Short mmCIF file of C-alpha atoms and ligand atoms in Angstrom, two decimals:
data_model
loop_
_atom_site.label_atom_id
_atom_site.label_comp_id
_atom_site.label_asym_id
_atom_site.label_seq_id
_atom_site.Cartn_x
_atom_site.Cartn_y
_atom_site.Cartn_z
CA UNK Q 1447 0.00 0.00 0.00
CA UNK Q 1448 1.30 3.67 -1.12
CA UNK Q 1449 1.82 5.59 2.52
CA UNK Q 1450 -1.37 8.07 2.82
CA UNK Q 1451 0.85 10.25 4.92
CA UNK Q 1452 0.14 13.77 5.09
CA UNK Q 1453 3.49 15.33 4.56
CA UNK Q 1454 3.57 12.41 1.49
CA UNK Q 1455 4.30 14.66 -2.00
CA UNK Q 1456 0.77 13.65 -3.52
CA UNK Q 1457 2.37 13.45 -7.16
CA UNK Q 1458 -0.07 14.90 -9.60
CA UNK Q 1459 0.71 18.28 -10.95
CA UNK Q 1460 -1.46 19.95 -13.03
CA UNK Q 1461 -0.88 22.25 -16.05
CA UNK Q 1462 -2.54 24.98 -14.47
CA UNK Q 1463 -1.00 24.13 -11.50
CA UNK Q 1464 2.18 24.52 -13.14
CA UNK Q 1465 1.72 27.73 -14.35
CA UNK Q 1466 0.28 29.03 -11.08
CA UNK Q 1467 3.55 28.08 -9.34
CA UNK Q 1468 5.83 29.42 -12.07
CA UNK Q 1469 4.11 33.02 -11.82
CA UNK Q 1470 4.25 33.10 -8.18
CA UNK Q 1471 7.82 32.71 -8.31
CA UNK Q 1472 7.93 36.12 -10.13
CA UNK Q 1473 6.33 38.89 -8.23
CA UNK Q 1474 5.16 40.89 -10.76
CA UNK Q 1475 3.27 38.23 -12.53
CA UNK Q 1476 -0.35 39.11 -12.30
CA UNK Q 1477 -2.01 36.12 -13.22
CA UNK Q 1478 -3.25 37.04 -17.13
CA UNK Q 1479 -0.91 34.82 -18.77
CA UNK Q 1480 -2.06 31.76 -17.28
CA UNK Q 1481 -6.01 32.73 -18.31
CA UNK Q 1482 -4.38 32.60 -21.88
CA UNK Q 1483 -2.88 29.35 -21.85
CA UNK Q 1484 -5.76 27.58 -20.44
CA UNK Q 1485 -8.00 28.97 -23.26
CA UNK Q 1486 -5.42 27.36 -25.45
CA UNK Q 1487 -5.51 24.03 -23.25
CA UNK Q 1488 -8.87 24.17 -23.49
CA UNK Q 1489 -9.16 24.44 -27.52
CA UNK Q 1490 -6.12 21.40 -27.59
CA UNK Q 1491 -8.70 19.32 -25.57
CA UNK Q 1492 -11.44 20.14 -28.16
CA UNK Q 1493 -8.98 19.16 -30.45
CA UNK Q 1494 -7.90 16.06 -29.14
CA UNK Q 1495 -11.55 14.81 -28.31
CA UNK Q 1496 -12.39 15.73 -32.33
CA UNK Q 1497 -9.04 13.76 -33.67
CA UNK Q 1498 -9.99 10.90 -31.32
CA UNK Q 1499 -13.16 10.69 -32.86
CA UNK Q 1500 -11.81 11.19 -36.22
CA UNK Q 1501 -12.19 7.70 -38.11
CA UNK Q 1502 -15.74 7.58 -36.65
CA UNK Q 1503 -17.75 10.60 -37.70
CA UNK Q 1504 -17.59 12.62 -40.89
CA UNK Q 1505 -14.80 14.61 -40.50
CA UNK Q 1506 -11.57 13.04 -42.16
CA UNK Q 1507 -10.77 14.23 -45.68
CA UNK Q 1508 -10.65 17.14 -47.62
CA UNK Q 1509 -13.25 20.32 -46.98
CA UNK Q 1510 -12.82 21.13 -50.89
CA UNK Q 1511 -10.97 24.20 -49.91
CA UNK Q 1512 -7.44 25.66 -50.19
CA UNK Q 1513 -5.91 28.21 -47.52
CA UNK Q 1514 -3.47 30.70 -48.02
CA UNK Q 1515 -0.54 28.97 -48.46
CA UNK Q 1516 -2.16 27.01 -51.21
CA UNK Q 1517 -2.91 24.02 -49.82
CA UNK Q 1518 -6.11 21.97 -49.27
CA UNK Q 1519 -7.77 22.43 -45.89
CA UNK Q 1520 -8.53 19.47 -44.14
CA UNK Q 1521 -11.84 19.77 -42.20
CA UNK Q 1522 -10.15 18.56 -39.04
CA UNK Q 1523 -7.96 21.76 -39.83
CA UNK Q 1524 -11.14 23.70 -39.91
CA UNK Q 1525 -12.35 22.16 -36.52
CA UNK Q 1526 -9.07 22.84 -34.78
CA UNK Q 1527 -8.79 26.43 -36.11
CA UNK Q 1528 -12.54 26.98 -35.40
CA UNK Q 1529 -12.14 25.14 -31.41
CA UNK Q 1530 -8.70 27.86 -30.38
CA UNK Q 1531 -10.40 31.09 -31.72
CA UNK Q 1532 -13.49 30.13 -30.05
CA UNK Q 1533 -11.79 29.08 -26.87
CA UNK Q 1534 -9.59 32.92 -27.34
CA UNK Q 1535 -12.94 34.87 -28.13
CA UNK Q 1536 -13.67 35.48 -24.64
CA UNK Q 1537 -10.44 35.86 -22.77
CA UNK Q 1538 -10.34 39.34 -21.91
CA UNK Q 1539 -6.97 40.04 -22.89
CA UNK Q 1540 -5.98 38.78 -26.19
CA UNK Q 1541 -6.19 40.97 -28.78
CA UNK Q 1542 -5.15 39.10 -31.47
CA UNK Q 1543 -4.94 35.85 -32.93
CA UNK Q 1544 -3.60 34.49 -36.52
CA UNK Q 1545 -3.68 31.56 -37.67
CA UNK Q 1546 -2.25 29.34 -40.59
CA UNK Q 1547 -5.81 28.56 -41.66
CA UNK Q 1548 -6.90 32.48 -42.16
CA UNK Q 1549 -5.14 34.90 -44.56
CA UNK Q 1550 -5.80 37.59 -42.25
CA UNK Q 1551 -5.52 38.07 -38.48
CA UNK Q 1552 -8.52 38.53 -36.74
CA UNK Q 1553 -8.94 41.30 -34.12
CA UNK Q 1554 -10.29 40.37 -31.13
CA UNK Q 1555 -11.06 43.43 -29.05
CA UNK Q 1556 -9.56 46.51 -30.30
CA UNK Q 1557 -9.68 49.31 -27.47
CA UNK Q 1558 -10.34 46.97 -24.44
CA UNK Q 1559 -7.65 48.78 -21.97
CA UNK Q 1560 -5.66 44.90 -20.84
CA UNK Q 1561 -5.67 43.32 -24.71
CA UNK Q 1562 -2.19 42.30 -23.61
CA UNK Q 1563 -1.64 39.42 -25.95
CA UNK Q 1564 -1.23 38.25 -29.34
CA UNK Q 1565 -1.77 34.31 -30.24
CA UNK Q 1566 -0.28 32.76 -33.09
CA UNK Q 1567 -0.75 29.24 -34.07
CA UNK Q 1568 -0.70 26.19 -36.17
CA UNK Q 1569 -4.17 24.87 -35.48
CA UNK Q 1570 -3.58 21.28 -37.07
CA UNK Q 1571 0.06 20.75 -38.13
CA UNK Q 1572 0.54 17.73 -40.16
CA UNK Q 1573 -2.73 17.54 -42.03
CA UNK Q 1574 -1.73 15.72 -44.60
CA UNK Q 1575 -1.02 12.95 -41.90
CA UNK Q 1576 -4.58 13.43 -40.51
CA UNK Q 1577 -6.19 10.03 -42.78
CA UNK Q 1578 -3.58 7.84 -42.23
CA UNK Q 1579 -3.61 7.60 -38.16
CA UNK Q 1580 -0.01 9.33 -38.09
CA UNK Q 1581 0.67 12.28 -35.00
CA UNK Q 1582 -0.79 15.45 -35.80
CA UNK Q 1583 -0.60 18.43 -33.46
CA UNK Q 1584 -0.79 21.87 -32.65
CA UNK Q 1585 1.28 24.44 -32.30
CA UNK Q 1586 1.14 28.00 -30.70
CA UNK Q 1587 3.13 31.15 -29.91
CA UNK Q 1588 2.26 34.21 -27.72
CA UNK Q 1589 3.56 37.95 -28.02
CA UNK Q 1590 3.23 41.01 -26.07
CA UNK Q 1591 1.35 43.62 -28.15
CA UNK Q 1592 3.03 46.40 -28.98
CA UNK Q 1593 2.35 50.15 -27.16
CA UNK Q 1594 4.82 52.04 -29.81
CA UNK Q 1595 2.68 51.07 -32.59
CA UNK Q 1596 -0.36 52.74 -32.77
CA UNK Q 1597 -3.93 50.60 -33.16
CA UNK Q 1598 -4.72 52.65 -36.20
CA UNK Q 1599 -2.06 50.99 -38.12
CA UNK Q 1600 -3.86 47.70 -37.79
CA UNK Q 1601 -2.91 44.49 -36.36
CA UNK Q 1602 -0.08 43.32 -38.52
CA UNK Q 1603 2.78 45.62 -37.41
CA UNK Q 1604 1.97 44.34 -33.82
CA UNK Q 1605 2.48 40.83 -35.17
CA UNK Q 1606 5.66 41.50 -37.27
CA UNK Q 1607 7.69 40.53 -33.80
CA UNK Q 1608 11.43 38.68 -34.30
CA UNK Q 1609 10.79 35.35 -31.90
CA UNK Q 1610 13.11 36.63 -29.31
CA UNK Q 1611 9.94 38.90 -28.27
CA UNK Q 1612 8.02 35.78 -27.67
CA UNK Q 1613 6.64 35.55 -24.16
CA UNK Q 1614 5.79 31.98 -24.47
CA UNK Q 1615 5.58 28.66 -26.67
CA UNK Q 1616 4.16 25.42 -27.06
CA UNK Q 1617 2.79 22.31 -28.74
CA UNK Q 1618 0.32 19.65 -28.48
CA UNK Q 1619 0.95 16.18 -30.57
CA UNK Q 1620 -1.94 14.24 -30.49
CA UNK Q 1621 -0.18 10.61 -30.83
CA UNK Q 1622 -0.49 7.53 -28.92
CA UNK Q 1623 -0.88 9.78 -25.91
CA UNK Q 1624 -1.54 13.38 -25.99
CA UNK Q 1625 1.31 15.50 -24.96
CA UNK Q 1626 2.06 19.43 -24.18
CA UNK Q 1627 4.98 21.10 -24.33
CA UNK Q 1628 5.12 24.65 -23.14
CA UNK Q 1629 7.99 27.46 -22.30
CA UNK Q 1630 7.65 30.84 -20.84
CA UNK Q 1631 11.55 31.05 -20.83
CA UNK Q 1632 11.62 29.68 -17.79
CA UNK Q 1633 12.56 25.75 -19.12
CA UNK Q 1634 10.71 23.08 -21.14
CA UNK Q 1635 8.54 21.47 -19.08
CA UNK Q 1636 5.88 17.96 -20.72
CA UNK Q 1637 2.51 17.42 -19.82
CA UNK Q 1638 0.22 14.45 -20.83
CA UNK Q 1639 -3.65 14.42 -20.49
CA UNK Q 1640 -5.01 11.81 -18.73
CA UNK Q 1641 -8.04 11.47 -20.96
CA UNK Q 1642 -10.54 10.15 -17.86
CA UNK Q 1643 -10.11 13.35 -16.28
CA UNK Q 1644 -9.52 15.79 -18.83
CA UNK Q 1645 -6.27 17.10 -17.23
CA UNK Q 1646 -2.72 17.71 -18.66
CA UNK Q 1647 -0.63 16.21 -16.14
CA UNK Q 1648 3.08 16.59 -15.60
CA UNK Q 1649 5.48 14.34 -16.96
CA UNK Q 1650 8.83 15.70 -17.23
CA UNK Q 1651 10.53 19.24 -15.56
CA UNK Q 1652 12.75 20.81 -17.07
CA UNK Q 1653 14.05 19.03 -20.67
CA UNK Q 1654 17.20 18.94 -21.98
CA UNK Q 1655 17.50 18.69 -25.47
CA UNK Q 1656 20.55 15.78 -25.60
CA UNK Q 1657 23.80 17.56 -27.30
CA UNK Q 1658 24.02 15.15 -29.89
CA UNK Q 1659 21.89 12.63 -31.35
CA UNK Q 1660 22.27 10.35 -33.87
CA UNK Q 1661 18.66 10.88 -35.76
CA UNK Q 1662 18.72 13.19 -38.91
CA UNK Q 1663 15.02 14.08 -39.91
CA UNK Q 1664 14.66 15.60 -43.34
CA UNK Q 1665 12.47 14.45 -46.74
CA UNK Q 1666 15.37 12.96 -48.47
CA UNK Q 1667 12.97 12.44 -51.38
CA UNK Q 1668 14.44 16.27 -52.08
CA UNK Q 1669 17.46 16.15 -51.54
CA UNK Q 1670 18.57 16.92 -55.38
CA UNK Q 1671 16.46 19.87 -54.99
CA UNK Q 1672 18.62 21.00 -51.89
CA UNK Q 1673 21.64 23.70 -52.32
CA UNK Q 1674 24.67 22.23 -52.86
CA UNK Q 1675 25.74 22.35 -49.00
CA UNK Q 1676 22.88 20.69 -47.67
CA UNK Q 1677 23.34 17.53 -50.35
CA UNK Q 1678 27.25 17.60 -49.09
CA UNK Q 1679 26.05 17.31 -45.75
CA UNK Q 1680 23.62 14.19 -46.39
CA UNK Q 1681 25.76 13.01 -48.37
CA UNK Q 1682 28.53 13.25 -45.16
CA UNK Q 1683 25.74 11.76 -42.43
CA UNK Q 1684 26.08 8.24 -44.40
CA UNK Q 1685 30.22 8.43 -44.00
CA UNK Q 1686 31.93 6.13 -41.52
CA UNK Q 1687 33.37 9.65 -40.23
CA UNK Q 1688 29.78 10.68 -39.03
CA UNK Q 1689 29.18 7.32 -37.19
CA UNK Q 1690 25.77 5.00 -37.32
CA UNK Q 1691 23.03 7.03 -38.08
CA UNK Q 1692 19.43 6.94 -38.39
CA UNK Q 1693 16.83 8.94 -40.67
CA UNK Q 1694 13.29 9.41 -39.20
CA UNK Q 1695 10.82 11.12 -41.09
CA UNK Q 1696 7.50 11.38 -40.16
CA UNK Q 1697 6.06 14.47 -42.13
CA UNK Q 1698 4.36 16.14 -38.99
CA UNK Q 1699 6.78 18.90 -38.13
CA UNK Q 1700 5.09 18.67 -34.50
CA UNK Q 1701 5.64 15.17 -34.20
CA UNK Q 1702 9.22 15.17 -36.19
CA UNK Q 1703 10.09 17.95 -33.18
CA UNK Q 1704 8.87 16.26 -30.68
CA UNK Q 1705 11.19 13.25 -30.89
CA UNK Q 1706 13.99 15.47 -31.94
CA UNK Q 1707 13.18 17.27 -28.45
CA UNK Q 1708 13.37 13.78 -26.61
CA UNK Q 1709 16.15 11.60 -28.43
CA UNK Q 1710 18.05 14.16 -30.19
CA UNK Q 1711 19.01 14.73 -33.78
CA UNK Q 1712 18.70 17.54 -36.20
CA UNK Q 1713 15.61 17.95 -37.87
CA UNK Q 1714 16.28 19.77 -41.38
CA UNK Q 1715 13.66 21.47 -44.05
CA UNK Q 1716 15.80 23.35 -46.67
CA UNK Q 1717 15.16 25.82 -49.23
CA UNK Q 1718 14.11 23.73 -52.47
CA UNK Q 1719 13.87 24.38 -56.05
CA UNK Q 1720 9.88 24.59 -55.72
CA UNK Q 1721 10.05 26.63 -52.30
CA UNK Q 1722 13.28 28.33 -52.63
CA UNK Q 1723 12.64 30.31 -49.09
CA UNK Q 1724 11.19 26.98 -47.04
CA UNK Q 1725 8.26 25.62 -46.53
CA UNK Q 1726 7.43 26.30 -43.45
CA UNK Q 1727 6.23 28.91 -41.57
CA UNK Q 1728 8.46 31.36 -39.49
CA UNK Q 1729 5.76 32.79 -37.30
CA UNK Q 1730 3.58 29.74 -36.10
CA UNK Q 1731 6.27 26.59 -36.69
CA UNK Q 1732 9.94 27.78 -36.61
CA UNK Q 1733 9.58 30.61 -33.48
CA UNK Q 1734 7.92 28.83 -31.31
CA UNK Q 1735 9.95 25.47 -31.81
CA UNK Q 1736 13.45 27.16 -31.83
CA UNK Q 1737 12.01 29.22 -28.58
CA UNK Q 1738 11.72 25.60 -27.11
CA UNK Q 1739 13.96 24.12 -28.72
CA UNK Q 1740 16.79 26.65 -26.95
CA UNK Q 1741 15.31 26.67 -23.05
CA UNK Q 1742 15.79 22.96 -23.52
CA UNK Q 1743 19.44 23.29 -25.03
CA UNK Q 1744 19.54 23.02 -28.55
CA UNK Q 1745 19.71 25.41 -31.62
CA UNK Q 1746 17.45 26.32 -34.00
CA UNK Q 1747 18.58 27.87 -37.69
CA UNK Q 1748 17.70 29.58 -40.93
CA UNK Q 1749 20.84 28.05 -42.38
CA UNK Q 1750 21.97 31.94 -42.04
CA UNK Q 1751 20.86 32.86 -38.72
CA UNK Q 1752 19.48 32.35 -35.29
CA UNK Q 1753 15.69 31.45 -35.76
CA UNK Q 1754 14.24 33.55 -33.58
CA UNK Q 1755 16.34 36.77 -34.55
CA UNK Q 1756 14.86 37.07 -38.08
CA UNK Q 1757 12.66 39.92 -38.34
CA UNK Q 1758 9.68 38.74 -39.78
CA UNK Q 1759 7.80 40.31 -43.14
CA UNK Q 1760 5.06 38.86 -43.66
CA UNK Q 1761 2.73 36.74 -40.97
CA UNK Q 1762 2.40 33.30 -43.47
CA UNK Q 1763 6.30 34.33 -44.07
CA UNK Q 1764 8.11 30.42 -45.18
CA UNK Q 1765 11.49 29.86 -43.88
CA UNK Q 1766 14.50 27.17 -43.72
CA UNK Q 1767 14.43 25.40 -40.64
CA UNK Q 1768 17.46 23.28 -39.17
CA UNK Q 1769 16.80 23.05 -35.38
CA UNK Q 1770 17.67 20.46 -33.03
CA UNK Q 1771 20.97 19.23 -30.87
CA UNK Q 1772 23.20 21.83 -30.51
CA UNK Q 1773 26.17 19.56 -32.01
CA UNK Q 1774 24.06 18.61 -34.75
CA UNK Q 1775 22.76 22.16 -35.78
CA UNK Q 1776 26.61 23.24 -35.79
CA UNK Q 1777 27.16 20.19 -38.11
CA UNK Q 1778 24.87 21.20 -40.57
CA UNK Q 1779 25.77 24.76 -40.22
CA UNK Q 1780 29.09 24.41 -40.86
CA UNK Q 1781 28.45 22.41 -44.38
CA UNK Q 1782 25.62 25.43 -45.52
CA UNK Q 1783 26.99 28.81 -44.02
P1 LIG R 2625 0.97 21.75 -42.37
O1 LIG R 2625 0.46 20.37 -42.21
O2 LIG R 2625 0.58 22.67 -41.28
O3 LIG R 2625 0.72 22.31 -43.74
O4 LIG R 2625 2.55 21.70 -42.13
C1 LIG R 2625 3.50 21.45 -43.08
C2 LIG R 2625 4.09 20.09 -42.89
C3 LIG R 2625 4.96 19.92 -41.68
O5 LIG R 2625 4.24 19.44 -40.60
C4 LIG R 2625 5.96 18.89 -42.16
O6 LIG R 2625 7.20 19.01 -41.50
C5 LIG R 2625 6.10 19.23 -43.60
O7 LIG R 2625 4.93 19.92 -43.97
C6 LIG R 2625 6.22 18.04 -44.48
O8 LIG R 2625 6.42 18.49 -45.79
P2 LIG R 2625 6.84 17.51 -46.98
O9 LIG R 2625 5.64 16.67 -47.24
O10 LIG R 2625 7.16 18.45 -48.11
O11 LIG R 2625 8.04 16.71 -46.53
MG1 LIG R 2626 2.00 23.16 -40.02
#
């Protein structure tokens, strides 16, 4: 029998919980921030209980639309987007939210005194995974709105932030369990939900991304459409110099980050001939994964430079990604800089 002692740690802690314990550590914390991620939390439940249900009710497949970026919109995609703006709407202090599935960003309360926040996100990375059972998941990043810019210039040059700015970052993967991953800059900390309850439940404190890994991640199927530099470097990663490696590819950014965050590795999308600046997106995929990405340890890369110090243009802006082990990154780095 477990002792029932009172002074016994009881062992379950909470994502809210979490949060709540992080902000009282900083005095000037006031309590916002954490009504913000739980309307997130909240929509990644809605999510989850929608991708569960997935194979059973009408909602794989295509919705016979395209979004911005050109591609077709799953209508899990439409769900997802539809379950965080709806789960934003009514928290007070986020002003604005943009997501991959809208072309613009919507404004959620304009001259509410306390619209503190801006929410970015990926509301269903991976879609094209979404019909074949393989780990979806979404992805989000927060920003302080700016007070130098005024509101009459709209909500774009509030958005246009370099990742450094970001106050926090996270993602959901919606595998065999469902996991979240958040920072606030203060470490990388894992939660799972424990689907009888409904609760995101803490798993692992503080991650360190390992300094090395033997995993390279990357759609080899490409790799002649690659610069030069990156091909030299694949090309090196099968040498007897570079030691056994493995390639794991899973096509869910979320999920391919995920393990990279766990095991190791560098996880690589390169300019291509077809998308000659990236595929994906700067704002919504590459900030918030190279924000966690470093608290944990690692390194995240344009190929150029540090992720999260590239001033953004554009809020659907593409971008090379190489992010991962620290040793890694520098490995690929030094073939394509
Ligand atoms: P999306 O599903 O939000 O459109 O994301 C793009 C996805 C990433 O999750 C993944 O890393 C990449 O596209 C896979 O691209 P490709 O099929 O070209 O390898
Ligand atoms: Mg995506």
């Amino acid at each position: 029998m477990p002792s029932t002692s009172s002074s016994a740690p009881l062992g379950i802690v909470t994502l809210p919980q979490h949060i709540l314990e992080a902000q009282r550590k900083h005095p000037t914390a006031t309590g916002e921030f954490t009504w913000v991620l739980s309307g997130i939390t909240l929509a990644c439940k809605i999510i989850e209980s929608q991708v569960r249900r997935a194979g059973l009710v009408d909602i794989l497949g295509s919705a016979n639309q395209v979004n911005v970026q050109g591609e077709e919109v799953q209508k899990l995609d439409l769900l997802a987007n539809e379950a965080i703006r709806q789960s934003l709407g009514y928290r007070g202090n986020v002003g604005i939210v943009a997501s991959e599935e809208d072309d613009e960003p919507t404004v959620l309360q304009k001259t509410r005194p306390g619209t503190k926040y801006i929410v970015l996100f990926d509301p269903l990375d991976g879609s094209s995974n979404i019909d074949v059972n393989v780990s979806i998941g979404t992805i989000f990043s927060i920003l302080e709105q700016r007070e130098d810019v005024p509101e009459t210039d709209g909500p774009l040059p509030q958005i246009l932030q370099p990742g450094i700015n970001q106050v926090a970052a996270g993602y959901v993967v919606y595998g065999s369990s469902t996991v979240l991953t958040y920072t606030t800059g203060f470490g990388v900390h894992l939660f799972t939900l424990n689907p009888e309850v409904g609760a995101f439940v803490l798993s692992r404190e503080n991650i360190r991304l390992p300094e090395s890994g033997n995993i390279y991640s990357t759609n080899e199927a490409y790799k002649h459409d690659y610069p030069e530099s990156y091909q030299a470097y694949l090309d090196w990663v099968k040498t007897k110099e570079a030691g056994k490696r493995s390639l794991r590819y899973i096509g869910s950014l979320v999920a391919d980050f995920h393990r990279t965050l766990l095991k190791g590795g560098v996880f690589l999308y390169p300019p291509t001939i077809e998308q000659p600046g990236g595929k994906l997106r700067l704002m919504y995929e590459a900030n918030p994964l190279a924000f966690i990405a470093e608290q944990a340890g690692g390194m995240a890369s344009d190929g150029n430079q540090r992720m999260m110090e590239k001033q953004p243009t554009a809020l659907h802006e593409r971008t090379p990604l190489i992010i991962g082990s620290k040793n890694e990154v520098e490995k690929v780095l030094s073939f394509v800089q």
